[in-house]
XYZ file of C-alpha atoms in Angstrom:
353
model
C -39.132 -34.393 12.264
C -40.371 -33.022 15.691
C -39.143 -32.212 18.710
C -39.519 -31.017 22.732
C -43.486 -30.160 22.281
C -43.300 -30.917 18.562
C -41.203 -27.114 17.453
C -40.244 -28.422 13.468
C -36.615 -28.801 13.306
C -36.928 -29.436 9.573
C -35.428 -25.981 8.335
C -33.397 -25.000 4.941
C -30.828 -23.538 7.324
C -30.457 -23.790 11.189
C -30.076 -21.030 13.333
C -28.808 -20.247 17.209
C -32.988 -19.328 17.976
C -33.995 -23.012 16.817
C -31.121 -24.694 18.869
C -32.345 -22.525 21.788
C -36.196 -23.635 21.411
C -34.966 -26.769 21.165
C -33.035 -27.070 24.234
C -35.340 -25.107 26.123
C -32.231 -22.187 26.938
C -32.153 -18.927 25.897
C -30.155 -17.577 22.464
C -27.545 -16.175 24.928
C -26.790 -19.335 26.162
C -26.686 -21.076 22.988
C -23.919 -18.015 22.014
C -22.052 -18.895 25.419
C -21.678 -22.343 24.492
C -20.336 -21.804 20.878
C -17.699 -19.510 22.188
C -16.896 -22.187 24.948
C -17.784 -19.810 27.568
C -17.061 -21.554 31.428
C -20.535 -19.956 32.197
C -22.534 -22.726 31.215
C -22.857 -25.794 33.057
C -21.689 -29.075 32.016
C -25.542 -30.795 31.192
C -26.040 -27.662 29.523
C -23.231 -27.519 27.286
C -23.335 -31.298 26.513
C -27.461 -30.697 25.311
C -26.741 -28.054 23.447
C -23.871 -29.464 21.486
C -25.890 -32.663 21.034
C -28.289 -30.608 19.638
C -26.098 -28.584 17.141
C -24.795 -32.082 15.607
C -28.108 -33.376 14.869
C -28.750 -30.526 13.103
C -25.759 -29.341 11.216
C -25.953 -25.844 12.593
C -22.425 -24.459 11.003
C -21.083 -21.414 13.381
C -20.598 -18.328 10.987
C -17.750 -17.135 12.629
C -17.611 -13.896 10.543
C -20.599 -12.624 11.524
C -20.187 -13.645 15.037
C -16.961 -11.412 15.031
C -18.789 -8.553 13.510
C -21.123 -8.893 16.275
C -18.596 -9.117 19.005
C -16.233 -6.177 17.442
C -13.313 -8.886 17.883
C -12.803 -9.635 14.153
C -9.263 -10.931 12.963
C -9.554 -9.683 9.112
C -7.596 -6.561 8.672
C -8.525 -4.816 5.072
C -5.543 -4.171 2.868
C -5.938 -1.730 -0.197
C -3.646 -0.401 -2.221
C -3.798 1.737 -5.624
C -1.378 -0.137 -8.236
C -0.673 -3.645 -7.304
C 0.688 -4.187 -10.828
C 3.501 -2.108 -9.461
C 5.751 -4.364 -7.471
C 6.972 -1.783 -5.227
C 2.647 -2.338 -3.573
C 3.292 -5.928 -3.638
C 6.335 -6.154 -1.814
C 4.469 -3.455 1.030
C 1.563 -6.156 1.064
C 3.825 -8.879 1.447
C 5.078 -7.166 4.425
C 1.920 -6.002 5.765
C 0.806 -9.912 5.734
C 3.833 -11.104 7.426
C 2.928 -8.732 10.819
C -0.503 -9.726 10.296
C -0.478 -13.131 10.281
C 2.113 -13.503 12.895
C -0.340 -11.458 15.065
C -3.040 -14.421 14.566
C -4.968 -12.155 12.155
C -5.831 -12.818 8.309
C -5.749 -9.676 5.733
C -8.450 -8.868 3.267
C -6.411 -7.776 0.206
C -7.740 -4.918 -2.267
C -6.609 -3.176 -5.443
C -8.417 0.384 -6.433
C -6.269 0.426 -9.909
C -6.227 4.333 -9.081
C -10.338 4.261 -9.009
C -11.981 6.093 -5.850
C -15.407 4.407 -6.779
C -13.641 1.318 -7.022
C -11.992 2.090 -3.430
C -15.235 3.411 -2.009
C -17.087 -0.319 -3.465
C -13.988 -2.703 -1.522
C -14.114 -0.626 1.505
C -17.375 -0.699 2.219
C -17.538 -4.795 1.508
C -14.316 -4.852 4.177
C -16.651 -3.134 6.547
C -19.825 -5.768 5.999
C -17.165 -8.389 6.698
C -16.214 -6.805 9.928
C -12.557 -5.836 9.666
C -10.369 -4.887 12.475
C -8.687 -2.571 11.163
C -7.992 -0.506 7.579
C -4.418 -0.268 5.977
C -5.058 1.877 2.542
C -2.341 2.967 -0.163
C -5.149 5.934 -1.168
C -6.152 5.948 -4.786
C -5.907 9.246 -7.040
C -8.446 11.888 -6.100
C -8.924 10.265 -2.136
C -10.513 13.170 0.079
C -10.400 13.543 3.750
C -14.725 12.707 3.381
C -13.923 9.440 2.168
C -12.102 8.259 5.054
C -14.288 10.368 7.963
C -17.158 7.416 7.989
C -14.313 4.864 8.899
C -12.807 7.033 11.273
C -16.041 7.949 13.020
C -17.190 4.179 13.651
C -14.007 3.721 15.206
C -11.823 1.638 12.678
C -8.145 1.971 13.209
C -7.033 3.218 9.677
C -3.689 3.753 8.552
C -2.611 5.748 5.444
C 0.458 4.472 3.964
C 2.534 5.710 1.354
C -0.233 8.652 -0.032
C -1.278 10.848 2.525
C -4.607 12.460 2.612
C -4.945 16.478 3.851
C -7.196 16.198 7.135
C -8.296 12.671 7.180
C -7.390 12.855 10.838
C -5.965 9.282 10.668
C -3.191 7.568 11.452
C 0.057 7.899 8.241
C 2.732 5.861 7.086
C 5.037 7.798 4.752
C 8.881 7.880 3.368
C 10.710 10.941 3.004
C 10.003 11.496 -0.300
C 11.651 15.278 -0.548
C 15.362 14.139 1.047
C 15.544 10.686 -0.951
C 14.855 13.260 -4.123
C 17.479 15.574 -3.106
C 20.360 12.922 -2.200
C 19.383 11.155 -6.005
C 20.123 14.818 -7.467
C 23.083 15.882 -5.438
C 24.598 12.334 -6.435
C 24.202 13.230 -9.999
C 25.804 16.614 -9.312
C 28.146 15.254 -7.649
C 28.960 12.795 -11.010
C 28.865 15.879 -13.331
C 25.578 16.153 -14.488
C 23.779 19.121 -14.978
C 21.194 18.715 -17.279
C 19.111 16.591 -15.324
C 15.537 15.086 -16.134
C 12.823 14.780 -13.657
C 10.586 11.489 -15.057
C 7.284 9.999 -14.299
C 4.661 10.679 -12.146
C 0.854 12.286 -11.598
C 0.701 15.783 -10.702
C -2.156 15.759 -8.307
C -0.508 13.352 -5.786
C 1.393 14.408 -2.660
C 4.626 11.713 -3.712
C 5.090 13.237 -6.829
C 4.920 17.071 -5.450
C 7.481 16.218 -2.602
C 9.768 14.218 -4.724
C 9.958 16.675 -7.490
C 10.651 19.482 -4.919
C 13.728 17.735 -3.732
C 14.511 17.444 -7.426
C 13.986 21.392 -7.533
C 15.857 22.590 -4.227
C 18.834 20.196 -5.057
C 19.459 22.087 -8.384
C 18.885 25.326 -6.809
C 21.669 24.361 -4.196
C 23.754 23.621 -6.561
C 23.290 26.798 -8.594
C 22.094 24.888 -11.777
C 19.267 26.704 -13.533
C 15.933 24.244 -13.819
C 14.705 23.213 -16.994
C 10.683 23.549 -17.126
C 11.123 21.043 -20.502
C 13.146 18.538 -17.848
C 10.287 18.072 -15.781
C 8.540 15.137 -17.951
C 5.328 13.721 -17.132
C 3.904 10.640 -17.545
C 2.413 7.363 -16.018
C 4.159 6.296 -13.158
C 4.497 2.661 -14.653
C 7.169 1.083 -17.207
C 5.194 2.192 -20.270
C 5.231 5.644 -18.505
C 8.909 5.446 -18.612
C 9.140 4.808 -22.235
C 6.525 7.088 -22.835
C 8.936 9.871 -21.021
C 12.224 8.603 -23.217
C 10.016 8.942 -26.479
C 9.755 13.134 -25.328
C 12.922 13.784 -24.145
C 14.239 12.114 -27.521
C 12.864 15.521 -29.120
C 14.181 18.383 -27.384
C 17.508 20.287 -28.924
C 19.275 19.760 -26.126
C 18.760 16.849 -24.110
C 19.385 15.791 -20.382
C 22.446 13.786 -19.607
C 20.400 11.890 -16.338
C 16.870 11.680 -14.995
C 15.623 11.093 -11.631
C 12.762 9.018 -12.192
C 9.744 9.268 -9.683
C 10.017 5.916 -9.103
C 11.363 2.020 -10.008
C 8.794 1.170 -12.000
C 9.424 4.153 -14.632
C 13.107 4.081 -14.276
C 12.624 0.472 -16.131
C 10.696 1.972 -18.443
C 13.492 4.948 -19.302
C 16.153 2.077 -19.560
C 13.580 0.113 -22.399
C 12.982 3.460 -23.872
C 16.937 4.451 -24.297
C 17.640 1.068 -25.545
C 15.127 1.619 -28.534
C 17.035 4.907 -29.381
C 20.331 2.807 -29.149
C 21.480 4.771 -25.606
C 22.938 2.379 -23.265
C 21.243 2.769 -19.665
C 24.498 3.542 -17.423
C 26.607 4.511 -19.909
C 24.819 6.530 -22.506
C 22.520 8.195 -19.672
C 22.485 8.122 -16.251
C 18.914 6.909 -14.443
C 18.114 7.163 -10.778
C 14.826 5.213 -9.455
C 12.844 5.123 -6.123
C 11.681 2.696 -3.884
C 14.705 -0.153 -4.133
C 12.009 -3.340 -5.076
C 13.914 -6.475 -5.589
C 14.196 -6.062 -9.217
C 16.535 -3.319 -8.562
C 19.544 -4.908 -7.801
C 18.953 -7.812 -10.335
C 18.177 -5.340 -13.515
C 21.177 -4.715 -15.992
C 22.545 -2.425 -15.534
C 21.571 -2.795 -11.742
C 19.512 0.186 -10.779
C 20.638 3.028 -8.650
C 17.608 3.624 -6.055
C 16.559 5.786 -3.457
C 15.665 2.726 -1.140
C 12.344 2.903 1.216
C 12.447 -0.741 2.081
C 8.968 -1.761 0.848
C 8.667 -4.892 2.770
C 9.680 -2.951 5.773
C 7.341 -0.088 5.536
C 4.569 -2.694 5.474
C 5.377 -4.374 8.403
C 5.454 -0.707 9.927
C 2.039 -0.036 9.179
C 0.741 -3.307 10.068
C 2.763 -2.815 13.473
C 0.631 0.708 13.411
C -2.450 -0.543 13.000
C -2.839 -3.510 15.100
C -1.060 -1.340 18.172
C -4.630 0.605 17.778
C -6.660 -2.387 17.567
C -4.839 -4.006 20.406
C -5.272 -0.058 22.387
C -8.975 0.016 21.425
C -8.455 3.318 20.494
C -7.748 5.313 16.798
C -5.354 8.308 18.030
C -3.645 9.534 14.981
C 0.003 8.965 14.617
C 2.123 10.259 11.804
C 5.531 8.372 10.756
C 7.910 9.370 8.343
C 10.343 6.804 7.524
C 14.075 6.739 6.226
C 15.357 6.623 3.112
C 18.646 5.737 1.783
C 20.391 6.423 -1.690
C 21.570 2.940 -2.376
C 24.273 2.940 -5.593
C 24.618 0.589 -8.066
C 25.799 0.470 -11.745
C 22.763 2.653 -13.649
C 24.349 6.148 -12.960
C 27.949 5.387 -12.938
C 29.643 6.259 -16.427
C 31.875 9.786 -16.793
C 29.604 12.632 -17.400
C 31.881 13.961 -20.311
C 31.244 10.223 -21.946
C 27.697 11.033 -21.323
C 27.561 13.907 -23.617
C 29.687 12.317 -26.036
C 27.046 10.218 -26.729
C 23.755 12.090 -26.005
């Protein structure tokens, strides 16, 4: 096939040059006229669409947003989305975005830098707006510099990261810790557990200072042993019970560093035959939905998950919207919410410990 001076039209894949030679306009005009620009005239426009129909040019919108730095993808990564404490935030984070006319780009590092580095970068090839990012273990300020220097609104929610120089999202970790422990105190308890969690991450050193400078208020001595490590998951929690189970003298109640575990710790004192709420007393964090539906209902510090992502959305499309990537930093509100997980007598506690 041949056309206007005999240029082939017979090509594997059409692009905006060949509709231009074949019109006889230039490729900016050919770009004015897929955008609907008023700019063109009317013959134009009508020759030039004419054109694109015969031959099944397809407008890669993508790319054209890349291009024009007006993309409506916003990346979305988070570290453990089999944690449903991240999918609730997403959940949130997707209801701003998509009520803002934009689509999100949804990520999960499983805790893997390299595997955060690897969806990132993709994000970036398919022009994202804007970067919301739940950091994975082991995040450093260099990993998030190149976003920040090409201008990228980021947002850090939930994990911060020491001198990214970005925008944060964050809950207040140390005073939801320390209302959890003065509520036990205020039950009775005194031998109190600290469970779940990775040392090297900035949740688990502000939550288990709460933990700390509650007990010291309180003039209760802190138990190294008490402090329990594990995964911050449900098998983490069980993992935790399976310790504890060993030590002479065991803890009456454990904060636990967050939902996730505390369902673990009730699965693990159920397999010792220790009722959850009435053989032990169990605090979580983070309030998901779960919470209130678990038996015995869970007693959480609440950070309103779905809430906190609509936050950071808010965040970062208020810098796309700006044009510009000032750094803000928000701490949010918590609140002890209590339910039936933490209420039996302390001195029935012991009893059965």
């Amino acid at each position: 096939m041949k056309a206007d001076g005999g240029f082939s039209l017979n090509k594997t894949r059409t692009s905006i040059v060949d509709i231009a030679h074949a019109a006889g306009v230039s490729k900016s005009t050919v770009s004015l006229v897929l955008q609907g620009s008023p700019l063109v005239n009317e013959k134009t426009r009508e020759k030039v669409n004419a054109l694109i129909g015969d031959l099944g040019y397809v407008y890669n919108r993508g790319a054209a947003n890349l291009r024009q730095s007006k993309s409506k993808i916003i990346g979305i990564v988070v570290n453990d989305l089999t944690n449903s404490f991240f999918a609730e935030l997403a959940v949130g984070m997707d209801m701003m975005v998509q009520s803002a006319g934009y689509v999100q780009f949804l990520a999960h590092s499983g805790e893997s830098v390299d595997r955060q580095r690897e969806v990132i970068s993709s994000m970036r090839e398919n022009g994202i707006a804007g970067l919301i990012l739940s950091p994975a273990r082991g995040t450093e300020a260099s990993d998030i510099k190149p976003l920040a220097d090409s201008g990228i609104p980021v947002v850090l929610v939930v994990r911060n990261v020491p001198g990214a120089k970005v925008s944060t999202l964050l809950s207040d970790n140390y005073v939801g810790a320390k209302a959890a422990i003065r509520h036990l105190i205020s039950l009775g308890h005194s031998r109190i557990a600290f469970m779940g969690g990775f040392v090297d991450t900035a949740v688990f050193g502000e939550r288990l200072r709460g933990y700390r400078d509650a007990l010291a208020e309180a003039n209760i001595p802190l138990n190294e042993k008490f402090v329990i490590h594990s995964a911050p998951s449900r098998a983490g929690g069980v993992a935790a019970v399976e310790r504890m189970m060993v030590f002479a003298e065991r803890p009456t109640s454990a904060l636990c560093l967050n939902d996730a575990v505390a369902f673990g710790v009730c699965d693990g004192l159920r397999s010792s035959n220790i009722e959850p709420g009435k053989g032990f007393g169990i605090i979580g964090f983070d309030d998901v939905i779960e919470a209130k539906t678990a038996v015995p209902a869970l007693t959480t510090v609440s950070v309103d998950p779905q809430g906190m992502g609509q936050r950071a959305a808010q965040l970062v499309l208020k810098q796309i919207n700006a044009g510009q990537t000032d750094p803000e930093s928000i701490v949010t509100s918590v609140r002890l919410v209590v339910r039936q997980s933490c209420g039996a007598p302390v001195k029935q506690l012991e009893e059965l410990a």
